[in-house]
């Protein structure tokens, strides 16, 4: 039968019918351990009881008002999220790409209205091999050919520098630079961790040159790295956080831009918006997510489980694994090309009941839900070891 789904994805051959915690079940009743967790959108597991309860309670009250009216859910959510981030204001959107687009608009408006950049000249410095989403503006400053080719013309105003090179970044800044936009750890690129001190150096140069530091924490934030934000690893506080994925608890899309009044306060009524952004259902779920993160227990759990996972994966280096990058409960595993492509390894793992996804050819990304048990991690790594031996 011919599918009616546009071919913008090449999913692994599995049809998931239900899920609970770290486990999914397909239409034939086969069970799979989810070691991808929706690219970190499912940090708290499938159908997390607290989050499902928050959603169900809200479904019985009010789900959508549009921002033409206020709901009793938005202010408590915004206050809690601002508090988690140590910032003043929250601008709620839906998807990650929208949060990035919003961040770009805010940074440009700040550049003209606060910094005094001459009209039409604002520049934003970005990093090579970035992934910030799929809109036309965002793919315009990607250097991934699949993401860009035939989708131009692209918006000007972006300057690309190598990721992890603070000197190159400093050299790219001039009087027209409004912001630096980076992922503190590059997720789609294969869990690429910058050298120690990079984020600190970016923070120092942006502060001294009066440039905003925007951290895209859409994948790295909200517990994944063993910290609330990947920037916390260096004690760095950016001017703007871009959040998404896990903020929606795996239930609804929820994203947000979080910054102080002197930055996000530049946006006035009518200058930006979204029909669904900040809707009561999203706010109820997002608030429940923030409440869970406020105690620090999930971050601690990610740290502990991450050490466990790294300990199990490390012996595979030289036995099918050529390089391993682990941060919190997040692993980029480069597989020896002679054993197959990342895609082939993912398919072999699927046959053994483990869900992972390849990225950029030879890399397997593991980002299991933070609810997973150490014994389940052990089992997943055993399956990987078996797959690499065949
Ligand atoms: C996933 C992701 C995005 C885009 O989020 P969508 O919800 O898919 O639009 C942006 N930035 C980073 C770092 C991401 O991982």
GROMACS .gro file of C-alpha atoms and ligand atoms in nm:
model
  405
    1UNK     CA    1   0.000   0.000   0.000
    2UNK     CA    2   0.128   0.346  -0.081
    3UNK     CA    3   0.168   0.572   0.218
    4UNK     CA    4   0.002   0.911   0.233
    5UNK     CA    5   0.266   1.046   0.470
    6UNK     CA    6   0.508   1.291   0.309
    7UNK     CA    7   0.858   1.148   0.311
    8UNK     CA    8   1.028   1.415   0.520
    9UNK     CA    9   1.139   1.142   0.765
   10UNK     CA   10   1.283   0.793   0.716
   11UNK     CA   11   1.159   0.628   1.037
   12UNK     CA   12   1.293   0.294   1.155
   13UNK     CA   13   1.050   0.012   1.067
   14UNK     CA   14   0.843   0.000   1.387
   15UNK     CA   15   0.485   0.108   1.448
   16UNK     CA   16   0.438   0.212   1.810
   17UNK     CA   17   0.091   0.165   1.949
   18UNK     CA   18   0.140   0.237   2.320
   19UNK     CA   19   0.405   0.335   2.571
   20UNK     CA   20   0.470   0.359   2.942
   21UNK     CA   21   0.776   0.504   3.115
   22UNK     CA   22   1.086   0.396   2.921
   23UNK     CA   23   0.904   0.124   2.724
   24UNK     CA   24   0.705   0.127   2.403
   25UNK     CA   25   0.491  -0.149   2.249
   26UNK     CA   26   0.432  -0.194   1.877
   27UNK     CA   27   0.115  -0.302   1.696
   28UNK     CA   28   0.223  -0.668   1.720
   29UNK     CA   29   0.274  -0.648   2.096
   30UNK     CA   30   0.656  -0.642   2.080
   31UNK     CA   31   0.821  -0.424   2.347
   32UNK     CA   32   1.110  -0.183   2.288
   33UNK     CA   33   1.321   0.013   2.535
   34UNK     CA   34   1.311   0.377   2.428
   35UNK     CA   35   1.671   0.501   2.431
   36UNK     CA   36   1.589   0.817   2.232
   37UNK     CA   37   1.297   0.963   2.430
   38UNK     CA   38   1.172   1.185   2.150
   39UNK     CA   39   1.511   1.359   2.120
   40UNK     CA   40   1.470   1.462   2.490
   41UNK     CA   41   1.105   1.564   2.458
   42UNK     CA   42   1.024   1.264   2.681
   43UNK     CA   43   1.276   1.336   2.960
   44UNK     CA   44   1.020   1.225   3.221
   45UNK     CA   45   0.916   0.913   3.034
   46UNK     CA   46   0.610   0.821   2.835
   47UNK     CA   47   0.282   0.917   3.004
   48UNK     CA   48   0.450   1.035   3.322
   49UNK     CA   49   0.177   1.007   3.587
   50UNK     CA   50   0.219   1.360   3.730
   51UNK     CA   51   0.221   1.517   3.386
   52UNK     CA   52  -0.073   1.315   3.255
   53UNK     CA   53  -0.268   1.416   3.567
   54UNK     CA   54  -0.190   1.784   3.509
   55UNK     CA   55  -0.304   1.749   3.147
   56UNK     CA   56  -0.622   1.555   3.231
   57UNK     CA   57  -0.721   1.801   3.504
   58UNK     CA   58  -0.675   2.086   3.261
   59UNK     CA   59  -0.869   1.908   2.982
   60UNK     CA   60  -1.171   1.922   3.212
   61UNK     CA   61  -1.139   2.297   3.269
   62UNK     CA   62  -1.025   2.503   2.968
   63UNK     CA   63  -0.772   2.418   2.695
   64UNK     CA   64  -0.747   2.723   2.471
   65UNK     CA   65  -0.827   3.090   2.509
   66UNK     CA   66  -0.584   3.249   2.261
   67UNK     CA   67  -0.381   3.537   2.399
   68UNK     CA   68  -0.668   3.774   2.321
   69UNK     CA   69  -0.776   3.679   2.673
   70UNK     CA   70  -0.582   3.565   2.977
   71UNK     CA   71  -0.615   3.227   3.142
   72UNK     CA   72  -0.555   3.149   3.508
   73UNK     CA   73  -0.278   2.907   3.404
   74UNK     CA   74  -0.033   3.128   3.219
   75UNK     CA   75   0.094   3.357   3.496
   76UNK     CA   76   0.170   3.073   3.743
   77UNK     CA   77   0.355   2.881   3.468
   78UNK     CA   78   0.552   3.189   3.361
   79UNK     CA   79   0.640   3.275   3.721
   80UNK     CA   80   0.762   2.923   3.793
   81UNK     CA   81   0.965   2.900   3.470
   82UNK     CA   82   1.117   3.246   3.520
   83UNK     CA   83   1.216   3.139   3.871
   84UNK     CA   84   1.375   2.814   3.745
   85UNK     CA   85   1.579   3.021   3.498
   86UNK     CA   86   1.655   3.307   3.737
   87UNK     CA   87   1.506   3.554   3.488
   88UNK     CA   88   1.221   3.809   3.482
   89UNK     CA   89   1.008   3.726   3.179
   90UNK     CA   90   0.880   3.432   2.975
   91UNK     CA   91   0.748   3.448   2.619
   92UNK     CA   92   0.560   3.121   2.553
   93UNK     CA   93   0.553   2.960   2.209
   94UNK     CA   94   0.493   2.603   2.088
   95UNK     CA   95   0.779   2.444   1.898
   96UNK     CA   96   1.152   2.479   1.939
   97UNK     CA   97   1.193   2.644   1.600
   98UNK     CA   98   0.943   2.909   1.708
   99UNK     CA   99   1.141   2.976   2.024
  100UNK     CA  100   1.454   3.024   1.810
  101UNK     CA  101   1.268   3.255   1.569
  102UNK     CA  102   1.139   3.449   1.867
  103UNK     CA  103   1.489   3.475   2.010
  104UNK     CA  104   1.616   3.612   1.679
  105UNK     CA  105   1.339   3.874   1.667
  106UNK     CA  106   1.398   3.979   2.029
  107UNK     CA  107   1.774   4.000   1.974
  108UNK     CA  108   1.734   4.217   1.663
  109UNK     CA  109   1.480   4.446   1.831
  110UNK     CA  110   1.715   4.476   2.130
  111UNK     CA  111   2.001   4.550   1.891
  112UNK     CA  112   1.817   4.843   1.731
  113UNK     CA  113   1.622   4.977   2.028
  114UNK     CA  114   1.870   4.930   2.312
  115UNK     CA  115   2.219   4.887   2.165
  116UNK     CA  116   2.159   5.138   1.887
  117UNK     CA  117   2.264   4.931   1.585
  118UNK     CA  118   2.180   5.124   1.263
  119UNK     CA  119   1.853   5.004   1.103
  120UNK     CA  120   1.877   4.684   0.899
  121UNK     CA  121   2.234   4.600   0.998
  122UNK     CA  122   2.191   4.370   1.301
  123UNK     CA  123   2.402   4.054   1.289
  124UNK     CA  124   2.379   3.732   1.483
  125UNK     CA  125   2.681   3.505   1.521
  126UNK     CA  126   2.605   3.130   1.503
  127UNK     CA  127   2.816   2.814   1.517
  128UNK     CA  128   2.906   2.566   1.246
  129UNK     CA  129   2.714   2.236   1.254
  130UNK     CA  130   2.433   2.398   1.449
  131UNK     CA  131   2.083   2.265   1.463
  132UNK     CA  132   1.817   2.517   1.562
  133UNK     CA  133   1.512   2.390   1.373
  134UNK     CA  134   1.355   2.380   1.029
  135UNK     CA  135   1.208   2.719   0.937
  136UNK     CA  136   1.345   2.902   0.634
  137UNK     CA  137   1.537   3.159   0.841
  138UNK     CA  138   1.691   2.890   1.061
  139UNK     CA  139   1.795   2.650   0.783
  140UNK     CA  140   1.949   2.951   0.609
  141UNK     CA  141   2.227   2.956   0.871
  142UNK     CA  142   2.268   2.578   0.885
  143UNK     CA  143   2.562   2.422   0.703
  144UNK     CA  144   2.385   2.088   0.659
  145UNK     CA  145   2.315   2.049   0.286
  146UNK     CA  146   2.006   1.830   0.334
  147UNK     CA  147   1.856   2.094   0.562
  148UNK     CA  148   1.926   2.387   0.324
  149UNK     CA  149   1.944   2.281  -0.038
  150UNK     CA  150   1.669   2.431  -0.258
  151UNK     CA  151   1.499   2.615   0.029
  152UNK     CA  152   1.655   2.957  -0.034
  153UNK     CA  153   1.675   3.248  -0.075
  154UNK     CA  154   1.769   3.283   0.287
  155UNK     CA  155   1.751   3.568   0.535
  156UNK     CA  156   2.078   3.764   0.569
  157UNK     CA  157   2.225   3.877   0.900
  158UNK     CA  158   2.399   3.562   1.024
  159UNK     CA  159   2.772   3.500   1.058
  160UNK     CA  160   2.901   3.145   1.111
  161UNK     CA  161   3.209   3.058   1.318
  162UNK     CA  162   3.355   2.719   1.420
  163UNK     CA  163   3.191   2.572   1.732
  164UNK     CA  164   3.415   2.561   2.039
  165UNK     CA  165   3.657   2.831   1.920
  166UNK     CA  166   3.611   3.135   2.145
  167UNK     CA  167   3.875   3.341   1.961
  168UNK     CA  168   3.700   3.293   1.626
  169UNK     CA  169   3.374   3.394   1.790
  170UNK     CA  170   3.528   3.706   1.943
  171UNK     CA  171   3.680   3.800   1.607
  172UNK     CA  172   3.339   3.774   1.437
  173UNK     CA  173   3.180   4.029   1.672
  174UNK     CA  174   3.160   4.391   1.558
  175UNK     CA  175   2.950   4.700   1.639
  176UNK     CA  176   2.654   4.560   1.444
  177UNK     CA  177   2.646   4.230   1.632
  178UNK     CA  178   2.326   4.193   1.834
  179UNK     CA  179   2.369   3.839   1.961
  180UNK     CA  180   2.557   3.513   1.967
  181UNK     CA  181   2.329   3.209   1.930
  182UNK     CA  182   2.472   2.871   2.028
  183UNK     CA  183   2.377   2.530   2.157
  184UNK     CA  184   2.593   2.487   2.473
  185UNK     CA  185   2.625   2.123   2.363
  186UNK     CA  186   2.541   2.045   2.001
  187UNK     CA  187   2.277   1.770   2.005
  188UNK     CA  188   2.195   1.687   1.644
  189UNK     CA  189   2.563   1.723   1.553
  190UNK     CA  190   2.624   1.414   1.772
  191UNK     CA  191   2.646   1.537   2.134
  192UNK     CA  192   2.941   1.763   2.060
  193UNK     CA  193   3.077   1.912   2.382
  194UNK     CA  194   3.285   2.230   2.347
  195UNK     CA  195   3.625   2.257   2.521
  196UNK     CA  196   3.617   2.346   2.892
  197UNK     CA  197   3.600   2.720   2.938
  198UNK     CA  198   3.433   2.786   2.601
  199UNK     CA  199   3.097   2.891   2.744
  200UNK     CA  200   3.272   3.108   3.003
  201UNK     CA  201   3.473   3.276   2.728
  202UNK     CA  202   3.160   3.331   2.517
  203UNK     CA  203   2.989   3.484   2.821
  204UNK     CA  204   3.285   3.717   2.887
  205UNK     CA  205   3.323   3.839   2.530
  206UNK     CA  206   2.949   3.891   2.479
  207UNK     CA  207   2.926   4.087   2.804
  208UNK     CA  208   3.228   4.304   2.729
  209UNK     CA  209   3.115   4.375   2.368
  210UNK     CA  210   2.750   4.445   2.463
  211UNK     CA  211   2.618   4.147   2.270
  212UNK     CA  212   2.343   3.912   2.387
  213UNK     CA  213   2.433   3.551   2.461
  214UNK     CA  214   2.147   3.325   2.352
  215UNK     CA  215   2.164   2.962   2.466
  216UNK     CA  216   1.954   2.718   2.266
  217UNK     CA  217   1.883   2.470   2.547
  218UNK     CA  218   1.590   2.312   2.362
  219UNK     CA  219   1.756   1.969   2.366
  220UNK     CA  220   2.031   2.014   2.627
  221UNK     CA  221   1.818   2.184   2.892
  222UNK     CA  222   1.571   2.068   3.157
  223UNK     CA  223   1.773   1.796   3.325
  224UNK     CA  224   1.934   1.601   3.040
  225UNK     CA  225   2.295   1.692   3.122
  226UNK     CA  226   2.267   1.639   3.497
  227UNK     CA  227   2.199   2.009   3.542
  228UNK     CA  228   1.893   2.222   3.479
  229UNK     CA  229   2.078   2.377   3.185
  230UNK     CA  230   2.392   2.272   3.000
  231UNK     CA  231   2.524   2.625   3.066
  232UNK     CA  232   2.523   2.539   3.439
  233UNK     CA  233   2.817   2.304   3.376
  234UNK     CA  234   3.035   2.616   3.360
  235UNK     CA  235   2.819   2.829   3.588
  236UNK     CA  236   2.735   3.047   3.289
  237UNK     CA  237   2.410   3.244   3.274
  238UNK     CA  238   2.317   3.351   2.920
  239UNK     CA  239   2.101   3.657   2.849
  240UNK     CA  240   1.835   3.442   2.689
  241UNK     CA  241   1.734   3.077   2.725
  242UNK     CA  242   1.550   2.905   2.440
  243UNK     CA  243   1.354   2.610   2.575
  244UNK     CA  244   1.129   2.345   2.421
  245UNK     CA  245   1.115   1.968   2.386
  246UNK     CA  246   1.095   1.839   2.750
  247UNK     CA  247   0.904   2.153   2.854
  248UNK     CA  248   0.594   1.992   2.700
  249UNK     CA  249   0.635   1.675   2.906
  250UNK     CA  250   0.602   1.459   2.595
  251UNK     CA  251   0.233   1.556   2.585
  252UNK     CA  252   0.197   1.887   2.402
  253UNK     CA  253   0.444   2.115   2.225
  254UNK     CA  254   0.557   2.387   2.466
  255UNK     CA  255   0.848   2.621   2.404
  256UNK     CA  256   0.960   2.947   2.557
  257UNK     CA  257   1.206   3.232   2.545
  258UNK     CA  258   1.319   3.332   2.894
  259UNK     CA  259   1.515   3.652   2.963
  260UNK     CA  260   1.531   3.958   3.184
  261UNK     CA  261   1.315   4.268   3.146
  262UNK     CA  262   1.593   4.470   2.979
  263UNK     CA  263   1.600   4.216   2.693
  264UNK     CA  264   1.257   4.055   2.653
  265UNK     CA  265   1.090   4.377   2.762
  266UNK     CA  266   1.164   4.524   2.416
  267UNK     CA  267   0.867   4.332   2.272
  268UNK     CA  268   0.544   4.535   2.281
  269UNK     CA  269   0.185   4.423   2.211
  270UNK     CA  270   0.133   4.340   1.844
  271UNK     CA  271   0.499   4.275   1.767
  272UNK     CA  272   0.501   3.900   1.821
  273UNK     CA  273   0.255   3.623   1.902
  274UNK     CA  274   0.112   3.279   1.851
  275UNK     CA  275  -0.246   3.150   1.855
  276UNK     CA  276  -0.150   2.848   2.063
  277UNK     CA  277   0.150   2.984   2.255
  278UNK     CA  278   0.090   2.976   2.630
  279UNK     CA  279  -0.248   2.803   2.600
  280UNK     CA  280  -0.393   2.672   2.929
  281UNK     CA  281  -0.323   2.305   2.852
  282UNK     CA  282   0.037   2.381   2.754
  283UNK     CA  283   0.080   2.605   3.059
  284UNK     CA  284  -0.060   2.338   3.294
  285UNK     CA  285   0.177   2.071   3.157
  286UNK     CA  286   0.473   2.310   3.137
  287UNK     CA  287   0.413   2.421   3.495
  288UNK     CA  288   0.409   2.058   3.611
  289UNK     CA  289   0.741   2.001   3.430
  290UNK     CA  290   0.898   2.305   3.597
  291UNK     CA  291   0.768   2.192   3.938
  292UNK     CA  292   0.937   1.855   3.889
  293UNK     CA  293   1.267   2.020   3.799
  294UNK     CA  294   1.257   2.270   4.085
  295UNK     CA  295   1.377   2.019   4.346
  296UNK     CA  296   1.694   1.921   4.155
  297UNK     CA  297   1.618   1.549   4.196
  298UNK     CA  298   1.581   1.483   3.823
  299UNK     CA  299   1.907   1.660   3.748
  300UNK     CA  300   2.080   1.448   4.014
  301UNK     CA  301   1.921   1.135   3.872
  302UNK     CA  302   2.046   1.222   3.521
  303UNK     CA  303   2.396   1.271   3.661
  304UNK     CA  304   2.396   0.934   3.842
  305UNK     CA  305   2.241   0.739   3.557
  306UNK     CA  306   2.472   0.914   3.313
  307UNK     CA  307   2.781   0.802   3.505
  308UNK     CA  308   2.638   0.451   3.506
  309UNK     CA  309   2.574   0.457   3.130
  310UNK     CA  310   2.919   0.598   3.054
  311UNK     CA  311   3.076   0.327   3.271
  312UNK     CA  312   2.899   0.060   3.067
  313UNK     CA  313   2.970   0.218   2.727
  314UNK     CA  314   3.337   0.301   2.785
  315UNK     CA  315   3.461  -0.062   2.751
  316UNK     CA  316   3.316  -0.068   2.397
  317UNK     CA  317   3.572   0.189   2.283
  318UNK     CA  318   3.802  -0.007   2.054
  319UNK     CA  319   3.543  -0.285   2.027
  320UNK     CA  320   3.322  -0.134   1.762
  321UNK     CA  321   3.304   0.214   1.913
  322UNK     CA  322   3.558   0.464   1.782
  323UNK     CA  323   3.461   0.760   2.001
  324UNK     CA  324   3.225   0.821   2.291
  325UNK     CA  325   3.090   1.153   2.418
  326UNK     CA  326   2.881   1.143   2.736
  327UNK     CA  327   2.725   1.432   2.927
  328UNK     CA  328   2.467   1.352   3.190
  329UNK     CA  329   2.227   1.095   3.051
  330UNK     CA  330   2.318   1.177   2.694
  331UNK     CA  331   2.563   0.984   2.479
  332UNK     CA  332   2.702   1.025   2.129
  333UNK     CA  333   2.852   0.693   2.020
  334UNK     CA  334   3.060   0.685   1.701
  335UNK     CA  335   3.050   0.339   1.547
  336UNK     CA  336   3.331   0.182   1.341
  337UNK     CA  337   3.219   0.215   0.976
  338UNK     CA  338   3.341  -0.139   0.900
  339UNK     CA  339   3.058  -0.269   1.123
  340UNK     CA  340   2.787  -0.078   0.940
  341UNK     CA  341   2.632   0.267   0.919
  342UNK     CA  342   2.461   0.428   1.215
  343UNK     CA  343   2.134   0.347   1.043
  344UNK     CA  344   2.222  -0.023   1.012
  345UNK     CA  345   2.328  -0.040   1.377
  346UNK     CA  346   2.000   0.129   1.475
  347UNK     CA  347   1.804  -0.129   1.274
  348UNK     CA  348   1.992  -0.416   1.438
  349UNK     CA  349   1.920  -0.265   1.780
  350UNK     CA  350   1.554  -0.232   1.685
  351UNK     CA  351   1.544  -0.605   1.609
  352UNK     CA  352   1.678  -0.661   1.962
  353UNK     CA  353   1.418  -0.436   2.123
  354UNK     CA  354   1.615  -0.112   2.164
  355UNK     CA  355   1.507   0.216   2.006
  356UNK     CA  356   1.788   0.455   1.911
  357UNK     CA  357   1.845   0.685   1.616
  358UNK     CA  358   2.156   0.754   1.415
  359UNK     CA  359   2.273   1.105   1.343
  360UNK     CA  360   2.524   1.216   1.078
  361UNK     CA  361   2.614   0.873   0.942
  362UNK     CA  362   2.820   0.695   1.205
  363UNK     CA  363   2.684   0.832   1.532
  364UNK     CA  364   2.426   0.667   1.756
  365UNK     CA  365   2.257   0.901   1.999
  366UNK     CA  366   2.135   0.771   2.333
  367UNK     CA  367   1.905   1.000   2.531
  368UNK     CA  368   1.683   0.769   2.737
  369UNK     CA  369   1.410   0.900   2.965
  370UNK     CA  370   1.546   1.007   3.304
  371UNK     CA  371   1.301   0.756   3.454
  372UNK     CA  372   1.499   0.460   3.318
  373UNK     CA  373   1.651   0.207   3.562
  374UNK     CA  374   2.024   0.123   3.575
  375UNK     CA  375   1.945  -0.242   3.490
  376UNK     CA  376   1.760  -0.126   3.179
  377UNK     CA  377   2.062   0.080   3.074
  378UNK     CA  378   2.278  -0.230   3.126
  379UNK     CA  379   2.048  -0.434   2.906
  380UNK     CA  380   2.049  -0.170   2.629
  381UNK     CA  381   2.430  -0.154   2.630
  382UNK     CA  382   2.448  -0.537   2.619
  383UNK     CA  383   2.233  -0.529   2.308
  384UNK     CA  384   2.465  -0.269   2.155
  385UNK     CA  385   2.770  -0.483   2.238
  386UNK     CA  386   2.605  -0.785   2.071
  387UNK     CA  387   2.511  -0.584   1.764
  388UNK     CA  388   2.869  -0.453   1.731
  389UNK     CA  389   3.007  -0.806   1.753
  390UNK     CA  390   2.801  -0.940   1.460
  391LIG     C1  391   1.485   2.007   1.836
  391LIG     C2  392   1.563   2.130   1.842
  391LIG     C3  393   1.512   2.252   1.790
  391LIG     C4  394   1.382   2.260   1.715
  391LIG     O1  395   1.273   2.218   1.790
  391LIG     P1  396   1.136   2.179   1.715
  391LIG     O2  397   1.039   2.162   1.829
  391LIG     O3  398   1.161   2.051   1.642
  391LIG     O4  399   1.103   2.290   1.625
  391LIG     C5  400   1.589   2.366   1.806
  391LIG     N1  401   1.708   2.362   1.867
  391LIG     C6  402   1.759   2.248   1.917
  391LIG     C7  403   1.893   2.251   1.986
  391LIG     C8  404   1.690   2.128   1.904
  391LIG     O5  405   1.744   2.015   1.950
   0.00000   0.00000   0.00000
